[in-house]
Protein backbone atom coordinates (compact mmCIF):
# COMPACT_ATOMS: atom_id res chain seq x y z
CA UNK A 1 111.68 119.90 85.66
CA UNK A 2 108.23 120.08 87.78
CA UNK A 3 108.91 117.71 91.07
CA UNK A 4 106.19 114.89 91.80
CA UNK A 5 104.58 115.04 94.65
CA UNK A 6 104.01 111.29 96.37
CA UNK A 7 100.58 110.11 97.06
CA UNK A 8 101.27 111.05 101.19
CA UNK A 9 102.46 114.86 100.17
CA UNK A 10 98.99 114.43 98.54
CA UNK A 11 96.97 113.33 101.36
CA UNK A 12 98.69 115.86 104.04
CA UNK A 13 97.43 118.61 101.53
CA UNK A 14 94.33 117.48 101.47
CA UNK A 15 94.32 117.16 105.54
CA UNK A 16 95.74 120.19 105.73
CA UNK A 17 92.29 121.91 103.51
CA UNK A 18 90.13 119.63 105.52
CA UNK A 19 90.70 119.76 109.16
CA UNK A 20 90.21 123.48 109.41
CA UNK A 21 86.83 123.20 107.87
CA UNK A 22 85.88 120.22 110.30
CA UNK A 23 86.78 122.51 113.06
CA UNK A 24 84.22 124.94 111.63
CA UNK A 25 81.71 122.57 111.20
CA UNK A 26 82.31 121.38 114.72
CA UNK A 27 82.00 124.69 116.33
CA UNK A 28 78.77 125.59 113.96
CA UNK A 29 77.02 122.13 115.59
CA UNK A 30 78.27 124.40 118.87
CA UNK A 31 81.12 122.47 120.50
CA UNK A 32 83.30 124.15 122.52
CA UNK A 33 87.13 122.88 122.72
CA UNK A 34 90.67 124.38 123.15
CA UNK A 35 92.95 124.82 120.20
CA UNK A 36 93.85 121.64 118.90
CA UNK A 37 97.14 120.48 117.68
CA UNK A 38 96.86 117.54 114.81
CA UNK A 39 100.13 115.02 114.13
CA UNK A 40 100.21 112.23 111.71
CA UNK A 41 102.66 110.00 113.55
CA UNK A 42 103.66 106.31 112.29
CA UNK A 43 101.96 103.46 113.94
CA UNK A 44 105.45 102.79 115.90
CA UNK A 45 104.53 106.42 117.60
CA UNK A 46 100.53 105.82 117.87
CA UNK A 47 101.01 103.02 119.90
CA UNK A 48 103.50 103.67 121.91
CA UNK A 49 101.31 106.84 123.10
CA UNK A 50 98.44 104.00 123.56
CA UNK A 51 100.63 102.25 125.60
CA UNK A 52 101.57 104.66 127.98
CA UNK A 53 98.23 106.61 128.36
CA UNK A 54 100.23 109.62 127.44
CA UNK A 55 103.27 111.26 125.50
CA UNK A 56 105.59 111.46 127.90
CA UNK A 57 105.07 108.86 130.79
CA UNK A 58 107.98 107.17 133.07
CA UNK A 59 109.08 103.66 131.98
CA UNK A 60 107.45 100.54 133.12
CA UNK A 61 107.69 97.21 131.82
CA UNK A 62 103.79 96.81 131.85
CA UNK A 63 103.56 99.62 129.14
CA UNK A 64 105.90 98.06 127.43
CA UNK A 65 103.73 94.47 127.77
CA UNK A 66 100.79 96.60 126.25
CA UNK A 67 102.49 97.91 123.64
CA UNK A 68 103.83 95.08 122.04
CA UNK A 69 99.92 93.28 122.59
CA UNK A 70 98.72 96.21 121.20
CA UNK A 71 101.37 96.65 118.04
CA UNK A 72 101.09 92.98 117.03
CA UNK A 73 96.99 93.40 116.95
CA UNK A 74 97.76 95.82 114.21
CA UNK A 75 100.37 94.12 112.51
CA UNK A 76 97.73 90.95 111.87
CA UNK A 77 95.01 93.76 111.39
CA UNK A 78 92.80 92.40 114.52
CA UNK A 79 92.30 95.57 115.56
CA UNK A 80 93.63 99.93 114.96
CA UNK A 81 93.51 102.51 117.51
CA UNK A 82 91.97 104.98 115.27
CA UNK A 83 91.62 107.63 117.53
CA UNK A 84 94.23 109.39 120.30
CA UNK A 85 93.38 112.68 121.86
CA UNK A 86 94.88 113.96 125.19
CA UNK A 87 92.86 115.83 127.88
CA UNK A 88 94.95 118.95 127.70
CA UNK A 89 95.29 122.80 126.83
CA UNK A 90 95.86 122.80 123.54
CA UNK A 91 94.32 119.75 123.22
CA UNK A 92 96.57 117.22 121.35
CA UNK A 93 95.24 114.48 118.84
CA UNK A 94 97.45 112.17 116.90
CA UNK A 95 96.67 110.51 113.26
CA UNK A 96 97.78 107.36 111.72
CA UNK A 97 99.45 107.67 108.95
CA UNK A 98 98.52 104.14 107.28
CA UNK A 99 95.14 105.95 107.08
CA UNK A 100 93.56 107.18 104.08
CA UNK A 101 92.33 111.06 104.14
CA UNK A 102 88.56 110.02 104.72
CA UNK A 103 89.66 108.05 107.67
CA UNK A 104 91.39 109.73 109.26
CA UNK A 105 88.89 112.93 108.46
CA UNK A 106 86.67 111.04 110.76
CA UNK A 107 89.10 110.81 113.62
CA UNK A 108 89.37 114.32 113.36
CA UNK A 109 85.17 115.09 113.51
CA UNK A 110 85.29 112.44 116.80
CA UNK A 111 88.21 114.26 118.55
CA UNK A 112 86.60 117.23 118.16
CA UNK A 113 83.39 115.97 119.81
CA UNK A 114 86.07 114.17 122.26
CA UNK A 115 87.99 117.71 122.92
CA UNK A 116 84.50 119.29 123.49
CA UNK A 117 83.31 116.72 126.30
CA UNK A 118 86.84 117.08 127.73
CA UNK A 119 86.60 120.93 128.33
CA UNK A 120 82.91 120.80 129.62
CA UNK A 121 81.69 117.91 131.26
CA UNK A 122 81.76 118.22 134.85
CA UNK A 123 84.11 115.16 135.86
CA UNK A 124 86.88 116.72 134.37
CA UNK A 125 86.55 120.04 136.11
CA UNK A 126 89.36 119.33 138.32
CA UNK A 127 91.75 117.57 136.35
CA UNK A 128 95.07 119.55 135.23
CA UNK A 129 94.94 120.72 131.44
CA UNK A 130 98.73 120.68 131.68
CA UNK A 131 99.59 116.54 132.62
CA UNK A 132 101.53 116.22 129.75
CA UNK A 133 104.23 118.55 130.86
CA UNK A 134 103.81 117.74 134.24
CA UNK A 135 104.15 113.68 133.51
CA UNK A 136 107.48 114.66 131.65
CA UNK A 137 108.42 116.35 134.94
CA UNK A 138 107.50 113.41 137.27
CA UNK A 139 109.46 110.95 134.46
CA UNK A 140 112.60 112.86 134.81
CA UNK A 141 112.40 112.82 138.69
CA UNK A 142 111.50 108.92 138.58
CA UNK A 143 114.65 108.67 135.83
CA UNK A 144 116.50 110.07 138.94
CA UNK A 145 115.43 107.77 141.41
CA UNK A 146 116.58 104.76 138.80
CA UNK A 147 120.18 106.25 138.83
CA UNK A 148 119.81 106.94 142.68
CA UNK A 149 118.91 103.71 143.96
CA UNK A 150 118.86 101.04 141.16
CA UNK A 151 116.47 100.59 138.62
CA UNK A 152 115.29 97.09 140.17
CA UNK A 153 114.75 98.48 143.29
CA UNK A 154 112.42 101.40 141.92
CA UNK A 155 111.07 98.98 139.40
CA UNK A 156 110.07 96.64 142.37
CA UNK A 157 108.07 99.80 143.71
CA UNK A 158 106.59 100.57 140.93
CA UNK A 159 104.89 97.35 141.14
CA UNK A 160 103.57 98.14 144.18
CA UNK A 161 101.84 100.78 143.86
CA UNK A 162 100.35 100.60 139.95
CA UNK A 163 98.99 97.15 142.02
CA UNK A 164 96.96 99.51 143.61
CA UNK A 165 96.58 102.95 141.34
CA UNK A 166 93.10 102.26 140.97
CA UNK A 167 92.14 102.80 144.93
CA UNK A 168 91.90 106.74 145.07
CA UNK A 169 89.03 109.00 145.89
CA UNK A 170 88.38 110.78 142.68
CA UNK A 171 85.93 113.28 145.33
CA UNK A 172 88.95 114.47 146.42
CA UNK A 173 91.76 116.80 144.75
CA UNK A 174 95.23 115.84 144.53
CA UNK A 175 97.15 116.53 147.68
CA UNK A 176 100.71 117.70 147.08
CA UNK A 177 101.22 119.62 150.49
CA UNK A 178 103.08 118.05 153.47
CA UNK A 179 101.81 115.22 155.19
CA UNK A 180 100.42 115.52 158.74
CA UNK A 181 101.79 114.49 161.58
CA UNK A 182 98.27 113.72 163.09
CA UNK A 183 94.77 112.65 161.72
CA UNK A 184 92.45 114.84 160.58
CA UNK A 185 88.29 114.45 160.72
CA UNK A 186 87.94 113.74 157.28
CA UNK A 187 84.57 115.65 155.49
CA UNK A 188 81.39 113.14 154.82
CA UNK A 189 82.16 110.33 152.63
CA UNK A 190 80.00 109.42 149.39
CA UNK A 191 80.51 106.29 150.27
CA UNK A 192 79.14 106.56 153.85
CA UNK A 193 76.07 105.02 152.98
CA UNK A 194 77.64 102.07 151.27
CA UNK A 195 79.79 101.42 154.75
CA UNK A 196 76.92 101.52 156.26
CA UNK A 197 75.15 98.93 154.57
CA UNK A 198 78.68 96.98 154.36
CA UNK A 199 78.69 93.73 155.97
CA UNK A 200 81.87 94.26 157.63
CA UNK A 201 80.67 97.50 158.94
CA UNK A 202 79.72 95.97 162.59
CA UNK A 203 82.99 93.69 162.37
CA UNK A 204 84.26 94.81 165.72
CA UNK A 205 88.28 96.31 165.49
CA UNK A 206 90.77 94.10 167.78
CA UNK A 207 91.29 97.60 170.20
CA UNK A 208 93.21 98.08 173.03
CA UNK A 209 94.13 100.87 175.88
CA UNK A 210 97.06 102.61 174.12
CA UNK A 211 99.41 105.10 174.91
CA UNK A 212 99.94 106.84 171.67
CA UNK A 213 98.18 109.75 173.66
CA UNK A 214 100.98 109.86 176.44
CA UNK A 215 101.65 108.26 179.55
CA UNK A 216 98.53 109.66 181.19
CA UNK A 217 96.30 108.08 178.63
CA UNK A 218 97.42 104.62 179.31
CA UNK A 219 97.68 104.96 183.03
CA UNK A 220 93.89 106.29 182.95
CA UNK A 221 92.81 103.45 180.58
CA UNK A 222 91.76 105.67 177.65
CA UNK A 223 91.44 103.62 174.76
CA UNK A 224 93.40 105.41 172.05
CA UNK A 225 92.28 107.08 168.83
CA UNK A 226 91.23 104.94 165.76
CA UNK A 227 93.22 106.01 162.45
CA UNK A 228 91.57 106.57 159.87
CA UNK A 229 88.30 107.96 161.86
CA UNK A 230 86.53 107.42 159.26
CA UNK A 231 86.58 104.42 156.87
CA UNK A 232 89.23 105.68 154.35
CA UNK A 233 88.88 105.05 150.28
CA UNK A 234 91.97 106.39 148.95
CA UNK A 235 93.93 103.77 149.79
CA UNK A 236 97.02 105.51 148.14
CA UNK A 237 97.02 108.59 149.64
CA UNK A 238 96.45 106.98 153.42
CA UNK A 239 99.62 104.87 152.55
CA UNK A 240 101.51 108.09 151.05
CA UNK A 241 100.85 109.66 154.74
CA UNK A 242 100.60 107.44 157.27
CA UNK A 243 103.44 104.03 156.07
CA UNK A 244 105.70 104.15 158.76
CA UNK A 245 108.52 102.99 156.51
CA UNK A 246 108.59 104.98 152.90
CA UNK A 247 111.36 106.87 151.94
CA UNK A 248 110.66 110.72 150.66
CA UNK A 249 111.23 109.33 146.90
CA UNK A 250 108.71 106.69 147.48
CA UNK A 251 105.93 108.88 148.77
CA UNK A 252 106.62 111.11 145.36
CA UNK A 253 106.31 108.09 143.44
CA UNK A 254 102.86 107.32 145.27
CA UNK A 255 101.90 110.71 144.74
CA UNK A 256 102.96 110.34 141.04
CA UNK A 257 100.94 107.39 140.48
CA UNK A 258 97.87 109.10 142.61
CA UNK A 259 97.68 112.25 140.76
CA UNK A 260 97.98 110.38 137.12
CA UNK A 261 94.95 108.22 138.00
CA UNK A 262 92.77 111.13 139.30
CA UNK A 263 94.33 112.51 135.73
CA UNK A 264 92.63 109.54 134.07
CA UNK A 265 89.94 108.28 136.24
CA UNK A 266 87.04 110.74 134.67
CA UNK A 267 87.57 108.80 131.47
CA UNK A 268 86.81 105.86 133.39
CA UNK A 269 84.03 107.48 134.47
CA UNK A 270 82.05 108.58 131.39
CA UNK A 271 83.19 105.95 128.97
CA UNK A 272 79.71 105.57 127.19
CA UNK A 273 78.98 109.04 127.77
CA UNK A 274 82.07 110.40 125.53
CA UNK A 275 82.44 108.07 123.07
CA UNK A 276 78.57 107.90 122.54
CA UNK A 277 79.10 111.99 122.34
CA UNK A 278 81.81 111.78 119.36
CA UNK A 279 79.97 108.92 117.57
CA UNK A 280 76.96 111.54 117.55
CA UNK A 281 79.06 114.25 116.64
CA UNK A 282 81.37 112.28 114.02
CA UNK A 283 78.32 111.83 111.77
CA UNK A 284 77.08 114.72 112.02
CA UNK A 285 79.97 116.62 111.21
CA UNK A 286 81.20 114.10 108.64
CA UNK A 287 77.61 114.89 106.61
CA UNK A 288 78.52 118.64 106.17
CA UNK A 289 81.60 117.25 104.46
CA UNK A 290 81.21 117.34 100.70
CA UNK A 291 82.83 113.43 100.12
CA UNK A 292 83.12 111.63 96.83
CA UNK A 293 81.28 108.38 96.66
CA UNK A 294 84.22 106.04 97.25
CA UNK A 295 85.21 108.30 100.73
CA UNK A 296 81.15 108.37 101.49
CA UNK A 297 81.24 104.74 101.03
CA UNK A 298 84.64 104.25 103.04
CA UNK A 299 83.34 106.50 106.07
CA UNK A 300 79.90 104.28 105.98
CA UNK A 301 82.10 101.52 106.06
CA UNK A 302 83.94 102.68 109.01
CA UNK A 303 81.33 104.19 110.84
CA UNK A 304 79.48 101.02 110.98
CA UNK A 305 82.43 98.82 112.47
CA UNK A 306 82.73 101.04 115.62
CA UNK A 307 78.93 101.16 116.13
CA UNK A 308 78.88 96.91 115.47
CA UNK A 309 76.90 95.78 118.73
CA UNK A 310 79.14 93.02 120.56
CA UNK A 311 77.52 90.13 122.30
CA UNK A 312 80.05 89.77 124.60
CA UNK A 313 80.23 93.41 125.88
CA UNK A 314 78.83 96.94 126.08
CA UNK A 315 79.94 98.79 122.87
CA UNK A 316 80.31 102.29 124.39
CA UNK A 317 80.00 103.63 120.93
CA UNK A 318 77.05 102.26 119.94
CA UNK A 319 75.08 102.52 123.40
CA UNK A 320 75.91 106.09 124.14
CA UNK A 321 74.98 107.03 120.49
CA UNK A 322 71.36 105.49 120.52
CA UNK A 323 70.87 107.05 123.89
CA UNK A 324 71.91 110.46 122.96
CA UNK A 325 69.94 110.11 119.79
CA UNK A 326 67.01 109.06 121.80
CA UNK A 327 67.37 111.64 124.44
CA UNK A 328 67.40 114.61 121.20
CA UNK A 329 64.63 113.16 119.47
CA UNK A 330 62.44 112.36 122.91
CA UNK A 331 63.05 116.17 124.31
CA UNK A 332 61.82 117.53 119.87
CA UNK A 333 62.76 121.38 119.74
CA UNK A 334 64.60 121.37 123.08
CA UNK A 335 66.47 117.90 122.19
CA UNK A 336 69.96 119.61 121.16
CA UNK A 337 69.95 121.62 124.04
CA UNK A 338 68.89 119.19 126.54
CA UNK A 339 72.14 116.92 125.53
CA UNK A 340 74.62 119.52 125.63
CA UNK A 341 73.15 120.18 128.89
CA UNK A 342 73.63 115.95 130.17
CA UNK A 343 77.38 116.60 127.97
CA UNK A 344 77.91 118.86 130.73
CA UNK A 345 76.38 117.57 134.13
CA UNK A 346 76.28 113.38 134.03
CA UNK A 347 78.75 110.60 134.21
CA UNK A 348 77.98 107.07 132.96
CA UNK A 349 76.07 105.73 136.44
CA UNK A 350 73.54 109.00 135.89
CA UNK A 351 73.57 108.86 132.38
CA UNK A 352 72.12 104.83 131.52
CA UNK A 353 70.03 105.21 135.13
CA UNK A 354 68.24 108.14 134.19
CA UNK A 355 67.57 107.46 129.81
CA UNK A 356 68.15 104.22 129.74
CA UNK A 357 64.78 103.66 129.05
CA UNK A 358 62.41 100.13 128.28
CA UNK A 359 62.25 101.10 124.41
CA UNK A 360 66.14 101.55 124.53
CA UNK A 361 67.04 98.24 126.68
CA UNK A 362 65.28 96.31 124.19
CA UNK A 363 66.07 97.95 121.09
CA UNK A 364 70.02 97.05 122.05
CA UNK A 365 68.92 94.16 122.84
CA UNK A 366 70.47 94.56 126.49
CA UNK A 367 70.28 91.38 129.12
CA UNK A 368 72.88 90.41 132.14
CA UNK A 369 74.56 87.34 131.93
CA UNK A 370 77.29 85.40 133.84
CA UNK A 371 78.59 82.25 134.39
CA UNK A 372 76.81 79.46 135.74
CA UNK A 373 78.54 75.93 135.84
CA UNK A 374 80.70 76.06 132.98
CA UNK A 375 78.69 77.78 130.92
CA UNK A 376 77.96 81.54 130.10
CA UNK A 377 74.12 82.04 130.15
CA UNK A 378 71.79 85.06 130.04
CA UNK A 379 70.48 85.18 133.46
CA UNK A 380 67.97 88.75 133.09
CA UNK A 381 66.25 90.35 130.03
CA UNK A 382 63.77 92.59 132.09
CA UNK A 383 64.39 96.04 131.08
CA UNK A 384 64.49 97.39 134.80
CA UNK A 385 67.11 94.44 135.74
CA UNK A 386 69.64 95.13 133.46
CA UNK A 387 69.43 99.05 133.63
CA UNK A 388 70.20 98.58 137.25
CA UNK A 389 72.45 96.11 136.79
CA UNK A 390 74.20 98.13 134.25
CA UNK A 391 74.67 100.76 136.83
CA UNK A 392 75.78 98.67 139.56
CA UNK A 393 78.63 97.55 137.69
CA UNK A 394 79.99 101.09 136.73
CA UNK A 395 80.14 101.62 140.60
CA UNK A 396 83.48 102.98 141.42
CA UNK A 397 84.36 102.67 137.94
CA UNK A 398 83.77 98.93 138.10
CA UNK A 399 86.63 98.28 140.81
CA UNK A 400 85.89 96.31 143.79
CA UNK A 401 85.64 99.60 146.63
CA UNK A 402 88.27 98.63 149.05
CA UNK A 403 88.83 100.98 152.20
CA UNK A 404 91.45 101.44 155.07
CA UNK A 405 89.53 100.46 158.20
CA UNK A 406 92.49 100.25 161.04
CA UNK A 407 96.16 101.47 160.32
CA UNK A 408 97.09 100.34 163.92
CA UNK A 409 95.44 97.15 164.21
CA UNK A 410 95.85 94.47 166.45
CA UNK A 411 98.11 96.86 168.34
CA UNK A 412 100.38 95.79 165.96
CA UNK A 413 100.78 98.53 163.59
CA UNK A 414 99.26 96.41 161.06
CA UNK A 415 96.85 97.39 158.47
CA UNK A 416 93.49 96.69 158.04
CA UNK A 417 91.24 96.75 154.77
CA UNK A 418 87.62 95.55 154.59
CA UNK A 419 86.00 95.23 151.05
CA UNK A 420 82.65 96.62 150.29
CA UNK A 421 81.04 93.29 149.06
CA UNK A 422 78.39 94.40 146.50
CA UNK A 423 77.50 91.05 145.48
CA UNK A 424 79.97 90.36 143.55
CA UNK A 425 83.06 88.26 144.79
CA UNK A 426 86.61 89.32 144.77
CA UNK A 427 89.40 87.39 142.17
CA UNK A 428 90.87 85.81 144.83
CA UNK A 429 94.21 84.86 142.90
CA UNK A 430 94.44 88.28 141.92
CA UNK A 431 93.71 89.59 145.34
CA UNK A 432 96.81 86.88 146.84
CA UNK A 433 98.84 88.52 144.28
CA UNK A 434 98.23 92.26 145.18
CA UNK A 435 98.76 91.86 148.96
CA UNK A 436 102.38 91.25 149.10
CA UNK A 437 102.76 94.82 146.82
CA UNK A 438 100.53 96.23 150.10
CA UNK A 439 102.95 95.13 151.89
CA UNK A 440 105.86 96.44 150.26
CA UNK A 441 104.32 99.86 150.64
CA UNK A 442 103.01 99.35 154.44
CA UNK A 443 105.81 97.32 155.66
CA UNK A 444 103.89 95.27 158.18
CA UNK A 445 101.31 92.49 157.83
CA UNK A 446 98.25 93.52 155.79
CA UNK A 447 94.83 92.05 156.39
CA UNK A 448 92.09 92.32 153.55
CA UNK A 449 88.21 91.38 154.70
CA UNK A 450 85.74 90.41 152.26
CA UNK A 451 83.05 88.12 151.60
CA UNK A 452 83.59 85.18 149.29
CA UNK A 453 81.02 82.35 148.85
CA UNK A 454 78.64 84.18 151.11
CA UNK A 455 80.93 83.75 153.95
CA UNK A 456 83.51 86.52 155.78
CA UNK A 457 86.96 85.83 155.26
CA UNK A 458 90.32 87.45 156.55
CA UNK A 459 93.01 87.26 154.01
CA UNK A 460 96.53 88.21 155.60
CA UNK A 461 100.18 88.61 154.64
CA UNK A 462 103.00 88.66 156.82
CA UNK A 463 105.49 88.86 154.25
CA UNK A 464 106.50 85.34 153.94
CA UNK A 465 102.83 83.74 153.08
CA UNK A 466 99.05 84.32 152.79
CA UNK A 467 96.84 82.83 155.51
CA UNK A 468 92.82 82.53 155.55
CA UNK A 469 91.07 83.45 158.40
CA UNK A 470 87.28 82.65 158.50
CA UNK A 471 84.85 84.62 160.40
């Protein structure tokens, strides 16, 4: 008797036909990626992956938080990740297999355009094509440091520092070599000029005559060296050095934790830029596909819900794809070049300051708003406004930029951190519940200064409560 095959045998033939002519299509429109590797995983799978960033991550009970937010979504079809692709050599992409063949055909066109931006924009340069083997690795040794010393108690770290994984200096490459016993001169900051202009910047450091140069020093009155020298960003890797009271498992975990956000922080980076990029690439490559009517219909369908404008927030889908569109049809015969050429060289501050333009801002129907009383209202509409406003907020991939100003102060072997206001105030709830998780890390009392309200403020914790100090 001839066997049936079931409607899914069906549509994994049909994937199986279709993907390798995508990837032709794709490399005809000239994208350049590394092999891929396709899976059709169950949504169990899919968003467990979304969870975790990655295949292979150490456990945390914050992924786990996400993952059930993120599952139930789906289960009441509020929202589907459609697409999953990992930075990485060969370049892995994962499929839902819910989806019907159109859809996910169209995952497959946008991860291509995804893989391409991955390989050649200039942000990613420096990150490791090989994090998912080397996140496996760190997992294991983290796994070890559970059975070692207590899952609470590593847990409890944890904490600590994913309270602060956003406060690296993406400038700089991941350190993995042996921490030095002294200070070095650290190279120009890119944010030197934003110290500068800090208003804590001429907030005078409670110095003293030391003797951490010897004997001599203090009997001569020298005052003693400043650590950092210079105002230090990577808050992380300053702690990974310089706490006084980590163990050698902690300072992996740090470095764990430091090197998987450099990993990930170029996707903060160009957010618009690569999903605008796919979006323009995803139609494009999905129109060389020869669909019936019902799968041209159901990709139109699609297409338009992850272009649909929000009035709440920047759709990076439907921004970046205008202003690539604009940018090809603005630049005529040299248009496709001349956005393969800002693929490779921008991030999303360059990208909306420099074509972001007056016909674009108002075509989007762009405008800055925030919350006045009560009530949400559009405060700016004038094209120039919100492009810079735009780009303001994609400073340091919207975080607040924090720095290490004194690891010795007060004498005390306390640590100092002054916040680069930038007009916008810090969440000052969420800022009394990250100190104590400094703390941890530092082991003595840590002292944030910002601006809140228009006034400078001292926020300190000594381990047993958080005290205000006005300036």
């Amino acid at each position: 008797m001839f066997k049936r095959h079931s409607q899914r045998d069906r549509d994994m033939d049909r994937l199986s036909r279709s993907i390798p002519k995508l990837i032709e299509i794709a490399k005809g429109f000239g994208l350049d990626f590394y092999d891929m590797r396709f899976e059709v995983v169950p949504a169990e799978v899919i968003y467990t992956v979304g969870a975790y960033g990655m295949p292979t991550r150490f456990t945390h009970w914050s992924f786990g938080k996400a993952f059930h937010r993120m599952k139930l979504a789906y289960d009441y079809n509020l929202s589907r990740i459609y697409e999953l692709v990992i930075n990485s050599d060969p370049c892995y992409a994962f499929l839902l297999e819910g989806n019907i063949p159109v859809q996910n055909e169209l995952v497959v066109a946008h991860v291509l355009a995804h893989a391409d931006f991955f390989k050649n924009n200039a942000a990613f340069a420096g990150t490791s094509r090989f994090m998912v083997e080397s996140m496996a690795s760190s997992a294991e040794r983290i796994r070890g440091y559970e059975l070692e010393y207590g899952r609470e108690k590593v847990e409890r770290f944890l904490d600590a520092a994913l309270a602060i994984q956003e406060h690296v200096d993406y400038h700089a490459n991941t350190v993995k070599d042996a921490m030095p016993a002294e200070p070095k001169v650290q190279p120009d900051s890119p944010y030197e000029d934003l110290f500068a202009l800090d208003q804590w910047a001429a907030m005078p450091v409670e110095r003293g005559k030391g003797d951490l140069a010897g004997d001599d020093a203090k009997e001569q009155g020298e005052e003693r060296p400043k650590t950092p020298l210079r105002p230090e960003k990577d808050i992380l890797l300053f702690i990974m050095k310089h706490s006084p009271y980590l163990a050698d498992w902690q300072r992996d975990i740090l470095s764990v934790i430091r090197d998987e956000m450099l990993y990930f922080w170029p996707q903060i980076r160009t957010k618009i830029m690569n999903e605008g990029w796919a979006t323009f690439f995803h139609l494009r490559i999905m129109r060389e596909m020869p669909l019936s009517e019902a799968d041209a219909w159901e990709f139109a369908k699609m297409h338009a819900g992850v272009i649909q404008p929000s009035k709440v927030s920047l759709n990076p889908y439907y921004v970046g794809l205008k202003i690539f569109e604009a940018i090809e049809k603005r630049w005529g015969e040299d248009g496709r070049r001349k956005i393969f050429e800002i693929r490779e060289l921008e991030t999303d501050q360059s990208f909306l300051r420099n074509y972001l333009t007056k016909e674009l801002v108002e075509a989007l129907d762009l405008y800055l708003y925030k919350k006045v009383g009560n009530q949400w209202q559009v405060v700016e509409k004038q094209w120039e406004a919100v492009r810079d406003g735009l780009v303001a907020q994609l400073t340091n991939g919207g975080f607040p930029t924090v720095y290490v100003a004194d690891a010795d102060y007060k004498r005390a072997g306390e640590l100092l951190l002054h916040h680069a206001h930038e007009g916008v105030d810090l969440d000052i709830p969420y800022l009394e519940k990250t100190l104590p998780h400094i703390y941890l890390l530092w082991g003595k009392t840590v002292h944030l200064g910002t601006v809140t309200e228009g006034r400078k403020i001292v926020y300190s914790y000594d381990g047993e409560k958080t005290s205000r100090n006005f300036q």
